[in-house]
GROMACS .gro file of N, CA and C in nm:
model
  228
    1UNK      N    1   1.758   0.193  -0.278
    1UNK     CA    2   1.731   0.137  -0.188
    1UNK      C    3   1.633   0.262  -0.105
    2UNK      N    4   1.672   0.406  -0.080
    2UNK     CA    5   1.555   0.435  -0.039
    2UNK      C    6   1.450   0.521  -0.071
    3UNK      N    7   1.440   0.427  -0.221
    3UNK     CA    8   1.314   0.360  -0.259
    3UNK      C    9   1.242   0.291  -0.217
    4UNK      N   10   1.278   0.198  -0.141
    4UNK     CA   11   1.240   0.072  -0.060
    4UNK      C   12   1.215   0.128   0.048
    5UNK      N   13   1.256   0.232   0.089
    5UNK     CA   14   1.278   0.232   0.270
    5UNK      C   15   1.190   0.343   0.313
    6UNK      N   16   1.127   0.479   0.238
    6UNK     CA   17   1.014   0.567   0.161
    6UNK      C   18   0.855   0.406   0.157
    7UNK      N   19   0.887   0.316   0.123
    7UNK     CA   20   0.745   0.145   0.056
    7UNK      C   21   0.769   0.151   0.230
    8UNK      N   22   0.853   0.154   0.256
    8UNK     CA   23   0.889   0.094   0.423
    8UNK      C   24   0.773   0.126   0.534
    9UNK      N   25   0.830   0.300   0.439
    9UNK     CA   26   0.778   0.417   0.530
    9UNK      C   27   0.641   0.453   0.613
   10UNK      N   28   0.584   0.445   0.419
   10UNK     CA   29   0.428   0.456   0.379
   10UNK      C   30   0.341   0.305   0.430
   11UNK      N   31   0.441   0.201   0.457
   11UNK     CA   32   0.378   0.111   0.469
   11UNK      C   33   0.332   0.133   0.634
   12UNK      N   34   0.440   0.191   0.726
   12UNK     CA   35   0.392   0.112   0.911
   12UNK      C   36   0.347   0.297   0.894
   13UNK      N   37   0.329   0.380   0.855
   13UNK     CA   38   0.269   0.460   0.873
   13UNK      C   39   0.087   0.464   0.874
   14UNK      N   40   0.068   0.372   0.746
   14UNK     CA   41  -0.111   0.322   0.789
   14UNK      C   42  -0.154   0.232   0.902
   15UNK      N   43   0.063   0.122   0.892
   15UNK     CA   44  -0.003   0.077   1.003
   15UNK      C   45  -0.081   0.127   1.149
   16UNK      N   46   0.043   0.311   1.180
   16UNK     CA   47   0.019   0.336   1.267
   16UNK      C   48  -0.115   0.420   1.230
   17UNK      N   49  -0.204   0.378   1.168
   17UNK     CA   50  -0.328   0.479   1.134
   17UNK      C   51  -0.296   0.614   1.151
   18UNK      N   52  -0.190   0.611   1.104
   18UNK     CA   53  -0.143   0.734   1.055
   18UNK      C   54  -0.214   0.848   0.924
   19UNK      N   55  -0.244   0.694   0.819
   19UNK     CA   56  -0.320   0.751   0.663
   19UNK      C   57  -0.413   0.662   0.653
   20UNK      N   58  -0.551   0.688   0.658
   20UNK     CA   59  -0.647   0.639   0.589
   20UNK      C   60  -0.579   0.561   0.507
   21UNK      N   61  -0.655   0.438   0.455
   21UNK     CA   62  -0.664   0.382   0.344
   21UNK      C   63  -0.671   0.439   0.172
   22UNK      N   64  -0.751   0.491   0.170
   22UNK     CA   65  -0.775   0.661   0.047
   22UNK      C   66  -0.640   0.778   0.049
   23UNK      N   67  -0.544   0.748   0.151
   23UNK     CA   68  -0.480   0.849   0.133
   23UNK      C   69  -0.341   0.751   0.154
   24UNK      N   70  -0.299   0.620   0.137
   24UNK     CA   71  -0.181   0.512   0.163
   24UNK      C   72  -0.222   0.547  -0.004
   25UNK      N   73  -0.309   0.467  -0.032
   25UNK     CA   74  -0.292   0.425  -0.191
   25UNK      C   75  -0.272   0.540  -0.271
   26UNK      N   76  -0.305   0.641  -0.194
   26UNK     CA   77  -0.232   0.801  -0.343
   26UNK      C   78  -0.088   0.838  -0.334
   27UNK      N   79  -0.073   0.890  -0.110
   27UNK     CA   80   0.093   0.780  -0.174
   27UNK      C   81   0.183   0.703  -0.164
   28UNK      N   82   0.113   0.559  -0.178
   28UNK     CA   83   0.165   0.507  -0.354
   28UNK      C   84   0.137   0.440  -0.419
   29UNK      N   85   0.068   0.526  -0.522
   29UNK     CA   86   0.046   0.582  -0.657
   29UNK      C   87   0.140   0.680  -0.694
   30UNK      N   88   0.273   0.707  -0.596
   30UNK     CA   89   0.315   0.869  -0.625
   30UNK      C   90   0.446   0.864  -0.614
   31UNK      N   91   0.426   0.719  -0.485
   31UNK     CA   92   0.572   0.693  -0.434
   31UNK      C   93   0.666   0.669  -0.586
   32UNK      N   94   0.790   0.560  -0.573
   32UNK     CA   95   0.888   0.546  -0.694
   32UNK      C   96   0.919   0.433  -0.628
   33UNK      N   97   0.901   0.317  -0.714
   33UNK     CA   98   0.934   0.228  -0.678
   33UNK      C   99   1.067   0.062  -0.802
   34UNK      N  100   1.074   0.111  -0.792
   34UNK     CA  101   1.247   0.038  -0.858
   34UNK      C  102   1.172  -0.050  -0.953
   35UNK      N  103   1.213  -0.082  -1.055
   35UNK     CA  104   1.149  -0.103  -1.173
   35UNK      C  105   1.141  -0.231  -1.200
   36UNK      N  106   1.155  -0.340  -1.127
   36UNK     CA  107   1.137  -0.448  -1.130
   36UNK      C  108   0.975  -0.484  -1.054
   37UNK      N  109   1.007  -0.340  -1.009
   37UNK     CA  110   0.892  -0.375  -0.929
   37UNK      C  111   0.746  -0.293  -0.926
   38UNK      N  112   0.772  -0.224  -1.078
   38UNK     CA  113   0.645  -0.172  -1.099
   38UNK      C  114   0.533  -0.302  -1.146
   39UNK      N  115   0.561  -0.299  -1.249
   39UNK     CA  116   0.451  -0.435  -1.171
   39UNK      C  117   0.349  -0.475  -1.113
   40UNK      N  118   0.418  -0.527  -0.995
   40UNK     CA  119   0.330  -0.566  -0.857
   40UNK      C  120   0.318  -0.414  -0.792
   41UNK      N  121   0.342  -0.290  -0.864
   41UNK     CA  122   0.217  -0.106  -0.796
   41UNK      C  123   0.137  -0.146  -0.839
   42UNK      N  124   0.107  -0.172  -0.974
   42UNK     CA  125  -0.026  -0.159  -1.068
   42UNK      C  126  -0.105  -0.286  -0.983
   43UNK      N  127  -0.060  -0.366  -0.923
   43UNK     CA  128  -0.189  -0.453  -0.885
   43UNK      C  129  -0.178  -0.423  -0.756
   44UNK      N  130  -0.088  -0.427  -0.632
   44UNK     CA  131  -0.082  -0.331  -0.520
   44UNK      C  132  -0.269  -0.225  -0.535
   45UNK      N  133  -0.208  -0.093  -0.663
   45UNK     CA  134  -0.256  -0.061  -0.654
   45UNK      C  135  -0.435  -0.078  -0.711
   46UNK      N  136  -0.420  -0.139  -0.801
   46UNK     CA  137  -0.568  -0.189  -0.862
   46UNK      C  138  -0.602  -0.271  -0.704
   47UNK      N  139  -0.587  -0.371  -0.599
   47UNK     CA  140  -0.679  -0.411  -0.468
   47UNK      C  141  -0.689  -0.293  -0.490
   48UNK      N  142  -0.639  -0.199  -0.367
   48UNK     CA  143  -0.641  -0.102  -0.295
   48UNK      C  144  -0.814  -0.041  -0.389
   49UNK      N  145  -0.770  -0.043  -0.531
   49UNK     CA  146  -0.956  -0.011  -0.524
   49UNK      C  147  -1.040  -0.074  -0.499
   50UNK      N  148  -1.021  -0.227  -0.596
   50UNK     CA  149  -1.072  -0.275  -0.548
   50UNK      C  150  -1.094  -0.323  -0.425
   51UNK      N  151  -1.061  -0.304  -0.333
   51UNK     CA  152  -1.126  -0.225  -0.185
   51UNK      C  153  -1.215  -0.144  -0.140
   52UNK      N  154  -1.227  -0.035  -0.195
   52UNK     CA  155  -1.270   0.091  -0.093
   52UNK      C  156  -1.377   0.104  -0.253
   53UNK      N  157  -1.398   0.032  -0.381
   53UNK     CA  158  -1.498   0.076  -0.378
   53UNK      C  159  -1.588  -0.110  -0.382
   54UNK      N  160  -1.571  -0.186  -0.322
   54UNK     CA  161  -1.668  -0.294  -0.346
   54UNK      C  162  -1.649  -0.331  -0.162
   55UNK      N  163  -1.567  -0.290  -0.110
   55UNK     CA  164  -1.597  -0.339   0.074
   55UNK      C  165  -1.607  -0.247   0.115
   56UNK      N  166  -1.693  -0.305   0.262
   56UNK     CA  167  -1.767  -0.149   0.378
   56UNK      C  168  -1.626  -0.087   0.441
   57UNK      N  169  -1.671   0.001   0.461
   57UNK     CA  170  -1.545   0.128   0.487
   57UNK      C  171  -1.498   0.039   0.645
   58UNK      N  172  -1.574   0.027   0.730
   58UNK     CA  173  -1.497  -0.089   0.864
   58UNK      C  174  -1.431  -0.204   0.848
   59UNK      N  175  -1.403  -0.297   0.727
   59UNK     CA  176  -1.287  -0.314   0.740
   59UNK      C  177  -1.122  -0.291   0.607
   60UNK      N  178  -1.156  -0.124   0.550
   60UNK     CA  179  -1.058  -0.100   0.534
   60UNK      C  180  -0.952  -0.129   0.645
   61UNK      N  181  -0.898  -0.045   0.697
   61UNK     CA  182  -0.798  -0.073   0.753
   61UNK      C  183  -0.726  -0.294   0.775
   62UNK      N  184  -0.801  -0.339   0.790
   62UNK     CA  185  -0.801  -0.499   0.815
   62UNK      C  186  -0.732  -0.537   0.649
   63UNK      N  187  -0.827  -0.484   0.595
   63UNK     CA  188  -0.803  -0.509   0.449
   63UNK      C  189  -0.642  -0.501   0.427
   64UNK      N  190  -0.668  -0.334   0.461
   64UNK     CA  191  -0.521  -0.257   0.460
   64UNK      C  192  -0.363  -0.352   0.521
   65UNK      N  193  -0.368  -0.423   0.570
   65UNK     CA  194  -0.316  -0.467   0.596
   65UNK      C  195  -0.267  -0.535   0.583
   66UNK      N  196  -0.379  -0.678   0.442
   66UNK     CA  197  -0.298  -0.724   0.427
   66UNK      C  198  -0.202  -0.695   0.228
   67UNK      N  199  -0.271  -0.584   0.229
   67UNK     CA  200  -0.151  -0.552   0.079
   67UNK      C  201  -0.055  -0.538   0.162
   68UNK      N  202  -0.056  -0.435   0.352
   68UNK     CA  203   0.072  -0.354   0.329
   68UNK      C  204   0.171  -0.511   0.375
   69UNK      N  205   0.077  -0.673   0.372
   69UNK     CA  206   0.185  -0.719   0.430
   69UNK      C  207   0.235  -0.799   0.340
   70UNK      N  208   0.171  -0.750   0.200
   70UNK     CA  209   0.246  -0.773   0.076
   70UNK      C  210   0.307  -0.765   0.017
   71UNK      N  211   0.287  -0.601   0.065
   71UNK     CA  212   0.461  -0.490  -0.006
   71UNK      C  213   0.569  -0.484   0.151
   72UNK      N  214   0.580  -0.541   0.203
   72UNK     CA  215   0.637  -0.606   0.320
   72UNK      C  216   0.723  -0.700   0.279
   73UNK      N  217   0.632  -0.783   0.266
   73UNK     CA  218   0.687  -0.975   0.195
   73UNK      C  219   0.789  -0.946   0.054
   74UNK      N  220   0.697  -0.831  -0.052
   74UNK     CA  221   0.769  -0.891  -0.144
   74UNK      C  222   0.915  -0.726  -0.161
   75UNK      N  223   0.898  -0.619  -0.119
   75UNK     CA  224   1.083  -0.543  -0.108
   75UNK      C  225   1.141  -0.602   0.030
   76UNK      N  226   1.100  -0.705   0.111
   76UNK     CA  227   1.295  -0.726   0.211
   76UNK      C  228   1.345  -0.810   0.094
   0.00000   0.00000   0.00000
């Protein structure tokens, strides 16, 4: 349960603009996800990589919020 709370906290900090997209991705990469969500974690990291390298930086926050919503919907 603590892992899920930590992930929620990371999402909250991104939503509050305490983290940019790159830092959010870095923190997710090192976060401990429950075993059943490891595959989901890898797909999230890939999605964030795609955003970073194929989208305009001005869209990072909005696109990152879409990833945050996926995370919160999955871990709740």
